[in-house]
Tab-separated table of C-alpha atoms in Angstrom:
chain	number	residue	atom	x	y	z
A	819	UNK	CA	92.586	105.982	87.006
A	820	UNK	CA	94.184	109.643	87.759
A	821	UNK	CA	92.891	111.932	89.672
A	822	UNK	CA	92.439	114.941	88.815
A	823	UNK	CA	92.328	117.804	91.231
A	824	UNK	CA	91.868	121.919	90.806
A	825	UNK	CA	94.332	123.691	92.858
A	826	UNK	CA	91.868	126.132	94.183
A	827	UNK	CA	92.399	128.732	96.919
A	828	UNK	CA	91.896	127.333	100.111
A	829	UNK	CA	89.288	128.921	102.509
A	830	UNK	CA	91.201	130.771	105.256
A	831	UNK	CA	90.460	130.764	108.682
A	832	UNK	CA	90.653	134.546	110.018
A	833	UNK	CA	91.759	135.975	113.402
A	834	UNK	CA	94.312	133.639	114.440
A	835	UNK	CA	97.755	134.215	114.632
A	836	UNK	CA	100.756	132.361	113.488
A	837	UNK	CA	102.892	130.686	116.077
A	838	UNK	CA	102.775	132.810	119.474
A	839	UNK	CA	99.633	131.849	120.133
A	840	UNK	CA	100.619	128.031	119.153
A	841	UNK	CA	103.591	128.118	121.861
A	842	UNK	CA	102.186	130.354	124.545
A	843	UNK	CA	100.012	129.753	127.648
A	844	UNK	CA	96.991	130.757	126.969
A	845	UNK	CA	93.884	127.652	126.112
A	846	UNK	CA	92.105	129.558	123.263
A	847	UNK	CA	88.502	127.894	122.674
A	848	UNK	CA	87.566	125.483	120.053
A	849	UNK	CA	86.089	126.516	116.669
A	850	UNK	CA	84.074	124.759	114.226
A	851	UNK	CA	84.461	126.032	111.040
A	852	UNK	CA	84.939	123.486	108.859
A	853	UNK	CA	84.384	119.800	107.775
A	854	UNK	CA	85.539	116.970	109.714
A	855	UNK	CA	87.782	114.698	107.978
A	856	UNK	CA	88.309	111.308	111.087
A	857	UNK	CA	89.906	107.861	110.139
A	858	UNK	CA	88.176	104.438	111.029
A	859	UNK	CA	90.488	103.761	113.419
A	860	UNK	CA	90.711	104.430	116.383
A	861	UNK	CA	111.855	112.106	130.257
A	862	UNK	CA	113.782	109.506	128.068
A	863	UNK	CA	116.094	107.750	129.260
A	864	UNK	CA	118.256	104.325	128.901
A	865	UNK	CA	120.710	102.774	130.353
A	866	UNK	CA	124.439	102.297	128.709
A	867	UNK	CA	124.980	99.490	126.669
A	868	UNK	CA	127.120	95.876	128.003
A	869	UNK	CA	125.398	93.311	125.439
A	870	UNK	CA	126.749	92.656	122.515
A	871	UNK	CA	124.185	90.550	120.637
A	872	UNK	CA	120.650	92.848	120.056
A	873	UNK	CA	118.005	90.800	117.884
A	874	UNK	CA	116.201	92.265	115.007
A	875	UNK	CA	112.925	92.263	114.366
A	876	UNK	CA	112.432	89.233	111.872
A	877	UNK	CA	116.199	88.432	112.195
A	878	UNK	CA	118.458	86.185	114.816
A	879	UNK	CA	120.893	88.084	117.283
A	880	UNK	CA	123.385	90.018	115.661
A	881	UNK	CA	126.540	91.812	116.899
A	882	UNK	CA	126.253	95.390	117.408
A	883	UNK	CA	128.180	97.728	116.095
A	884	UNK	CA	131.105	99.484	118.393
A	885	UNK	CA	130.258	103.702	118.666
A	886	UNK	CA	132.859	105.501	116.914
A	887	UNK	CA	134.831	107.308	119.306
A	888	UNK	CA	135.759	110.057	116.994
A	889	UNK	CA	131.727	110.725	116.981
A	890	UNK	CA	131.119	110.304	120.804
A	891	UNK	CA	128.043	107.742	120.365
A	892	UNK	CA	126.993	105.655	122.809
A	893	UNK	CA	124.653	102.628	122.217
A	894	UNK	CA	121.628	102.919	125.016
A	895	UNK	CA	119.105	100.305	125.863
A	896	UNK	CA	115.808	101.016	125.994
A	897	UNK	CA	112.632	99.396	127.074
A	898	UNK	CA	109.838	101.399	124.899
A	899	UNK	CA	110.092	103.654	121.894
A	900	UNK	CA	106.946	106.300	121.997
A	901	UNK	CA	105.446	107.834	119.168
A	902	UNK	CA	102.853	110.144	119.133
A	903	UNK	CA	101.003	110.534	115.552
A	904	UNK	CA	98.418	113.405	114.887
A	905	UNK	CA	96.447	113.294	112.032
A	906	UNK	CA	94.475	115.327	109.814
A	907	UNK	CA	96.123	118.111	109.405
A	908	UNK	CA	94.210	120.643	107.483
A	909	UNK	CA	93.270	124.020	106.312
A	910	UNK	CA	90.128	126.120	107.644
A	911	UNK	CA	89.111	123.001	110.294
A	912	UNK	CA	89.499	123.894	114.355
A	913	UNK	CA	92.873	125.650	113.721
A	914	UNK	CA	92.825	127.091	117.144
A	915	UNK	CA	92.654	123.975	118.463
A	916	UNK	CA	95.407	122.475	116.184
A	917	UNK	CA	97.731	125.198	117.440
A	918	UNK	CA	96.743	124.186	121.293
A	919	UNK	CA	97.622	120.858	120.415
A	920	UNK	CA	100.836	121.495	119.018
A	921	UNK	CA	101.439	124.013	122.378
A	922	UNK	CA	101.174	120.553	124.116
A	923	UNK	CA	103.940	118.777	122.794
A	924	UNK	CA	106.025	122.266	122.808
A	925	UNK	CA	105.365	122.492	126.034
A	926	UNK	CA	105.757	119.219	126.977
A	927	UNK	CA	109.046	118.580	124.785
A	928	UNK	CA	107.470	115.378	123.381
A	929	UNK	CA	108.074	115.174	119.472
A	930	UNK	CA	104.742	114.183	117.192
A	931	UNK	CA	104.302	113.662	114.027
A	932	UNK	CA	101.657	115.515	112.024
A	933	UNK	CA	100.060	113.872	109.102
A	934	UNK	CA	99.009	116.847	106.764
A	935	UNK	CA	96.512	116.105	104.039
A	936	UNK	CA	97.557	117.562	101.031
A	937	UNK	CA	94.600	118.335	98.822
A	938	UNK	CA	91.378	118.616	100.202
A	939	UNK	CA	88.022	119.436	98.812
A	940	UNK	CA	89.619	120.621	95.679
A	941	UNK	CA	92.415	122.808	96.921
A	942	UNK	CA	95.926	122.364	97.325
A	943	UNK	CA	97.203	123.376	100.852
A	944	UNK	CA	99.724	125.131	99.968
A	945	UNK	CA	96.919	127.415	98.244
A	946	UNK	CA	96.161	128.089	102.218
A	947	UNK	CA	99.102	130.852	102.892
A	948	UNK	CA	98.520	130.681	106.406
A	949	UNK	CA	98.242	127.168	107.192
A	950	UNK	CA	101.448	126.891	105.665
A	951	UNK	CA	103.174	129.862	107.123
A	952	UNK	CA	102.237	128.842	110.904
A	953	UNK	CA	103.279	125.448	110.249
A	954	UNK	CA	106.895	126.936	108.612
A	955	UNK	CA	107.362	128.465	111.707
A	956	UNK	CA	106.321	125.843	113.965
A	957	UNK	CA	109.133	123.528	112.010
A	958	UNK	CA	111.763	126.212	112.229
A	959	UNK	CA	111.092	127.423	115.788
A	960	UNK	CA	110.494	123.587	116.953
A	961	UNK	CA	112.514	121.409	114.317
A	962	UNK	CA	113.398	118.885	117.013
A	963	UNK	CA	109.511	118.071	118.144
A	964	UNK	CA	107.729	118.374	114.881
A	965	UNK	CA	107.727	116.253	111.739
A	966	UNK	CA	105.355	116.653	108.987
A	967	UNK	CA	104.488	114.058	107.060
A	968	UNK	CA	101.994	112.986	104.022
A	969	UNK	CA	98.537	111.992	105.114
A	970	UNK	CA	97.008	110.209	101.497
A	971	UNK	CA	96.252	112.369	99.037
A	972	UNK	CA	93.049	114.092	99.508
A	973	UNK	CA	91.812	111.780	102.450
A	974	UNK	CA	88.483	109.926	100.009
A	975	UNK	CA	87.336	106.922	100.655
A	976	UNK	CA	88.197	104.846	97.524
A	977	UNK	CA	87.972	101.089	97.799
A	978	UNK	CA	85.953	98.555	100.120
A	979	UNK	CA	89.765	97.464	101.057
A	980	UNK	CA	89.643	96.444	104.672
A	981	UNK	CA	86.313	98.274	105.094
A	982	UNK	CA	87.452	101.254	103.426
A	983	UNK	CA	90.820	102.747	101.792
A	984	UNK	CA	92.223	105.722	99.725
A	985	UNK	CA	95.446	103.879	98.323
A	986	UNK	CA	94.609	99.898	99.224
A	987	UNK	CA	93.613	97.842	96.025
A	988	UNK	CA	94.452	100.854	93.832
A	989	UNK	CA	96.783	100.664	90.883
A	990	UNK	CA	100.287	101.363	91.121
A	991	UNK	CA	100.098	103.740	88.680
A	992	UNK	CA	97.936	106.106	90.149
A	993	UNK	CA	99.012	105.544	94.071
A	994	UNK	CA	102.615	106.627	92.607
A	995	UNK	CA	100.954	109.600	91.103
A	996	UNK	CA	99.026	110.727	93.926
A	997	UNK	CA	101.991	110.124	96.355
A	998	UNK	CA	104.664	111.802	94.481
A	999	UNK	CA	101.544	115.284	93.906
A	1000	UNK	CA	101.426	114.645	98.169
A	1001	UNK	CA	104.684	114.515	98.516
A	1002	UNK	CA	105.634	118.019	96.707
A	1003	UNK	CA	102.821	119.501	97.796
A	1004	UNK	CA	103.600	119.009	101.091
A	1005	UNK	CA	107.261	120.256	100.791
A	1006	UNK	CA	105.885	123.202	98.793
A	1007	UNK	CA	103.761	123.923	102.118
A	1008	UNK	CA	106.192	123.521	105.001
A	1009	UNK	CA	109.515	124.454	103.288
A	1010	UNK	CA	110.760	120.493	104.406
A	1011	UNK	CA	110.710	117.238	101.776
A	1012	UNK	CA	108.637	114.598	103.986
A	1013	UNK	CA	109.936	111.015	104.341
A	1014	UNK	CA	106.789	109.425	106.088
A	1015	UNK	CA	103.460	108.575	104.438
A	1016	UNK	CA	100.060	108.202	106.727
A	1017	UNK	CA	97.836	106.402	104.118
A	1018	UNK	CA	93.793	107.502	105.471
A	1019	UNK	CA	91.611	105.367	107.063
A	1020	UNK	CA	94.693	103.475	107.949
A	1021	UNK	CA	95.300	101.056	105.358
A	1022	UNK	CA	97.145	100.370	102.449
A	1023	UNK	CA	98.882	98.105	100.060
A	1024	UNK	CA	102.697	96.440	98.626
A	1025	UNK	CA	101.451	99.196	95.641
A	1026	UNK	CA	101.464	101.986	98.527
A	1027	UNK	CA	104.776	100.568	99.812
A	1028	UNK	CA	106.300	100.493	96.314
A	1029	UNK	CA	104.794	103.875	95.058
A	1030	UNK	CA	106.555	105.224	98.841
A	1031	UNK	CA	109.582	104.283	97.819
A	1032	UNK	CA	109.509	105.369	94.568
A	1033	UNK	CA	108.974	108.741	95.145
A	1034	UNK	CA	111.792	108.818	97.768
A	1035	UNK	CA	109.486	108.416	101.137
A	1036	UNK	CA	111.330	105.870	103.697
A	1037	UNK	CA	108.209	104.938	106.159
A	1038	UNK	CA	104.296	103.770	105.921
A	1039	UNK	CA	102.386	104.450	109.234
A	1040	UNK	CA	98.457	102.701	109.071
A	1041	UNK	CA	97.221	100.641	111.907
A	1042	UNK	CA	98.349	97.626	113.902
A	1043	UNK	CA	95.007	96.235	113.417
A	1044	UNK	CA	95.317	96.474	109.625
A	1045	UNK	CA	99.172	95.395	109.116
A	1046	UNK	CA	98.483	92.035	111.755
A	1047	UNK	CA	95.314	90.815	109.119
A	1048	UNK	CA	97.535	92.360	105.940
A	1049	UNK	CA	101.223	91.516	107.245
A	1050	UNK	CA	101.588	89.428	110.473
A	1051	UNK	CA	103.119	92.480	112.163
A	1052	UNK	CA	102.466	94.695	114.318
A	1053	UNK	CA	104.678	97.690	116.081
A	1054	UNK	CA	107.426	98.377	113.465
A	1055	UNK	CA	108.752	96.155	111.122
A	1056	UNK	CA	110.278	96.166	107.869
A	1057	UNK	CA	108.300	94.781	104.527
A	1058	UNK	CA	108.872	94.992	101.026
A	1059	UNK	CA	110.145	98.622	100.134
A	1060	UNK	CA	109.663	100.364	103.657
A	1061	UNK	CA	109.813	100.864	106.903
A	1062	UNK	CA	106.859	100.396	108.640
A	1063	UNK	CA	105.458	102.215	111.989
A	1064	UNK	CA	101.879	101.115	113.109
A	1065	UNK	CA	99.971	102.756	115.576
A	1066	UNK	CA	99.518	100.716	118.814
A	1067	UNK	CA	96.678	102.550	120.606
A	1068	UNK	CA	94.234	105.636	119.854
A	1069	UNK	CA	92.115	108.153	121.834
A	1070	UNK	CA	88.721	107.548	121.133
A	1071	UNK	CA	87.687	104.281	121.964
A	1072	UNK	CA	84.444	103.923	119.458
A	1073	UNK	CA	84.561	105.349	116.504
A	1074	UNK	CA	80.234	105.112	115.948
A	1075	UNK	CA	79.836	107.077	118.873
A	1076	UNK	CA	82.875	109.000	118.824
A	1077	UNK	CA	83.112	108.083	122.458
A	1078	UNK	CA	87.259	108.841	123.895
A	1079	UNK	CA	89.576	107.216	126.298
A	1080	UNK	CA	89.527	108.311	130.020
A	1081	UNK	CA	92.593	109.409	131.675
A	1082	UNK	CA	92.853	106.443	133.597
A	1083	UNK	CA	92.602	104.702	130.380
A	1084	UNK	CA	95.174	105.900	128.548
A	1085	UNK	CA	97.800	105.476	131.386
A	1086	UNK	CA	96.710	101.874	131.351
A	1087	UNK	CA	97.247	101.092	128.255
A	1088	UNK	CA	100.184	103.081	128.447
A	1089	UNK	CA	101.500	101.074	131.100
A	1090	UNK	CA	100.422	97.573	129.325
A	1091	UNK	CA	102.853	98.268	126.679
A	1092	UNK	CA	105.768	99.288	128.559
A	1093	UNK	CA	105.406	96.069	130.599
A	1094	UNK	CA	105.661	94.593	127.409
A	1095	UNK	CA	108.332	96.339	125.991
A	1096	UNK	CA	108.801	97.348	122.490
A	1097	UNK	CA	106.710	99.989	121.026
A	1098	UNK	CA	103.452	102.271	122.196
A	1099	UNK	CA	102.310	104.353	119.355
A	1100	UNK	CA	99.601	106.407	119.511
A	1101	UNK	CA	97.320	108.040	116.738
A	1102	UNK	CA	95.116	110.879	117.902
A	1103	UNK	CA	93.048	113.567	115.641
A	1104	UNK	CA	93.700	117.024	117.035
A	1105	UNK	CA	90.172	117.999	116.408
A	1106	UNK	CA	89.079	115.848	119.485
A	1107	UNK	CA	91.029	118.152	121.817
A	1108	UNK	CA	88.798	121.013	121.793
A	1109	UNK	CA	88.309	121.135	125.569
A	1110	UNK	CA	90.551	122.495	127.978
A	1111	UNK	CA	90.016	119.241	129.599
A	1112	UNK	CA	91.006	116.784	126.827
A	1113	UNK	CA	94.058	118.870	126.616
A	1114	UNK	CA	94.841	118.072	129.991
A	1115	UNK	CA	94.066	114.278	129.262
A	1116	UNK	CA	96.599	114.737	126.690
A	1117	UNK	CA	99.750	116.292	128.850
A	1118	UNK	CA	98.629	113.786	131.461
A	1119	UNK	CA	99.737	110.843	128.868
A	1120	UNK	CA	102.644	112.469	127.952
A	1121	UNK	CA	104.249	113.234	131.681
A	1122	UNK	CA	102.937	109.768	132.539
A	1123	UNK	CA	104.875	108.351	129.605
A	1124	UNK	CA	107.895	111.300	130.611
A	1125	UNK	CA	107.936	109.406	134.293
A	1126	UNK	CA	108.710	105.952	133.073
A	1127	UNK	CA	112.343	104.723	132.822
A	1128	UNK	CA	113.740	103.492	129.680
A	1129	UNK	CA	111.409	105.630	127.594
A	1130	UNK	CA	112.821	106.836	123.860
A	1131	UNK	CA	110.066	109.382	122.505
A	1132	UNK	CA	110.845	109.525	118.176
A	1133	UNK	CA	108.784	110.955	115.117
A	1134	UNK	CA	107.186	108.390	112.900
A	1135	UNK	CA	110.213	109.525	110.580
A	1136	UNK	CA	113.041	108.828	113.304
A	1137	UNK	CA	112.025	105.510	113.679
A	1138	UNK	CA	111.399	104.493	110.258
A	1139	UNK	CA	115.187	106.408	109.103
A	1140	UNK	CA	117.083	104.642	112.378
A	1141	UNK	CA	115.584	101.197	111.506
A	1142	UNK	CA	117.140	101.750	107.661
A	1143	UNK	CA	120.691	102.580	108.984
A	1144	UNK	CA	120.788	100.748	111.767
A	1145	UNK	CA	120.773	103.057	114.882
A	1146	UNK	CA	117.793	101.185	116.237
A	1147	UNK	CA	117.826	97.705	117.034
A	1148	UNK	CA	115.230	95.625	118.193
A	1149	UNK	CA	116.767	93.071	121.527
A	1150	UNK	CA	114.825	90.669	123.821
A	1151	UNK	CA	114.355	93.640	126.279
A	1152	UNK	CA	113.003	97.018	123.991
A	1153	UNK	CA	115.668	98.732	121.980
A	1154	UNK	CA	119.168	99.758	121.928
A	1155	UNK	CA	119.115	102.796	119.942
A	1156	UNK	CA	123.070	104.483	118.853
A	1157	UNK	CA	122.889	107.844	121.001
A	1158	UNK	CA	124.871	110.851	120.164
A	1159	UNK	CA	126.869	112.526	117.201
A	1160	UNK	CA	129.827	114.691	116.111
């Protein structure tokens, strides 16, 4: 069942320039000009390590490895590991509000990971010369705070899969085709290979897994609500051929009525999962930032996360690549994450 797709020329979005006006201080106002594409779905710091036996996620207590002192590492406990996932990514859709967004975390020094879809309506984005040159420069400028990542193939609803899927209950075959055409696309676009895949609408299946790995992707991010029906787990975990990295919490609170989160809110929740420990990781749509004041909403969640103790902010892709080599372990308390380098 392949898809085919015509690699038009994207529609361009005029008037906006490339990164200054993504990093500097100025709130430019929202545009519409373009379709909406939404899912169904909704300062670190640690403490040096003294235990010797983290526990894994699905494993007993283990011994952790001693830092090499050649390397100057340092193993560092940790109580929550924050991710920040922004989805939707796209050509000709509210890109002055996608480049205030991306001022945020700048700003802010909070890394994110945006999920870029890769064909839409028809055109490849890399057809869209400058979607892709702003977000070259963003990843050169910023290559610390911003990791791009696949986000489906051209974000359709495909299957009645847990109320609605692009990849879930699709055969291998063609999930493996439209992955590895995401996958280049994507690194034709932003100049960087991706290793994370966002599947739309959140869910996905072992085939997704399988076809991630196979085309050399290490981590799957859908929902927590879909991997706890689908897998048992929740947070990150590791099944079949990847790493995967569920979001925890979201921004708009009903997706009928398109209704969002209050500041108050979001620092609640926020604060609910740090008293548990373990992982907060939040999936927001750029497009519903288009107010000065849900920008603000936005660097109040991130400087309320920033004053918390024990906090580790990652990319999807930093998670998913430190749970494979084993510079993130899960313990009874958070994390203890291998700190440090040559």
């Amino acid at each position: 069942m392949a898809l085919a797709i015509a690699l038009g020329a994207a529609v361009g979005v005029g008037g906006v320039g490339v990164l200054d006006s993504a990093v500097g201080s100025t709130e430019p106002s929202a545009s519409a000009d373009g379709p909406r594409v939404t899912a169904h779905e909704l300062t670190a710091t640690g403490t040096e390590s003294t235990s010797s036996t983290p526990s894994d996620d699905a494993t007993a207590h283990t011994a952790t490895p001693a830092p090499s002192e050649a390397s100057n590492t340092t193993w560092r406990e940790y109580r929550l590991v924050v991710v920040f996932r922004n989805d939707d990514i796209q050509p000709s859709h509210e890109f002055s509000t996608m480049k205030a967004v991306d001022r945020v975390f700048v700003t802010e020094d909070v890394p994110v990971t945006n999920a870029v879809i890769p064909f839409l309506d028809g055109a490849a984005i890399s057809s869209s010369e400058e979607t892709c040159t702003y977000l070259r420069e963003l990843g050169r400028r910023h290559p610390d705070t911003f990791e791009f990542a696949v986000h489906g193939y051209s974000h359709e609803n495909r299957a009645e899969f847990f109320g609605g899927s692009e990849f879930g209950s699709i055969p291998y075959e063609t999930q493996r085709e439209w992955v590895a055409a995401g996958s280049e696309e994507l690194a034709a676009c932003t100049g960087t290979r991706p290793t994370t895949f966002v599947p739309p609408m959140n869910t996905y299946d072992e085939n997704t897994t399988r076809a991630v790995a196979d085309s050399e992707l290490e981590v799957v991010s859908g929902g927590s609500w879909f991997t706890r029906s689908y897998y048992g787990e929740t947070g990150v975990f590791r099944n079949g051929s990847a790493v995967h990295v569920a979001s925890t919490n979201g921004y708009v609170s009903n997706w009928t009525t398109m209704e969002t989160k209050s500041r108050a809110e979001l620092e609640a929740e926020f604060d609910e999962s740090y008293a548990e420990g373990g992982t907060y990781a939040m999936m927001i749509h750029y497009p519903d930032f288009d107010t000065p004041d849900r920008r603000a909403d936005l660097r109040a969640l991130l400087r309320h996360a920033k004053s918390h103790d024990g906090v580790r902010f990652m990319t999807v892709g930093e998670v998913g690549s430190r749970r494979s080599n084993g510079t993130l372990v899960r313990t009874d308390e958070g994390w203890r994450v291998l700190e440090g380098g040559a």
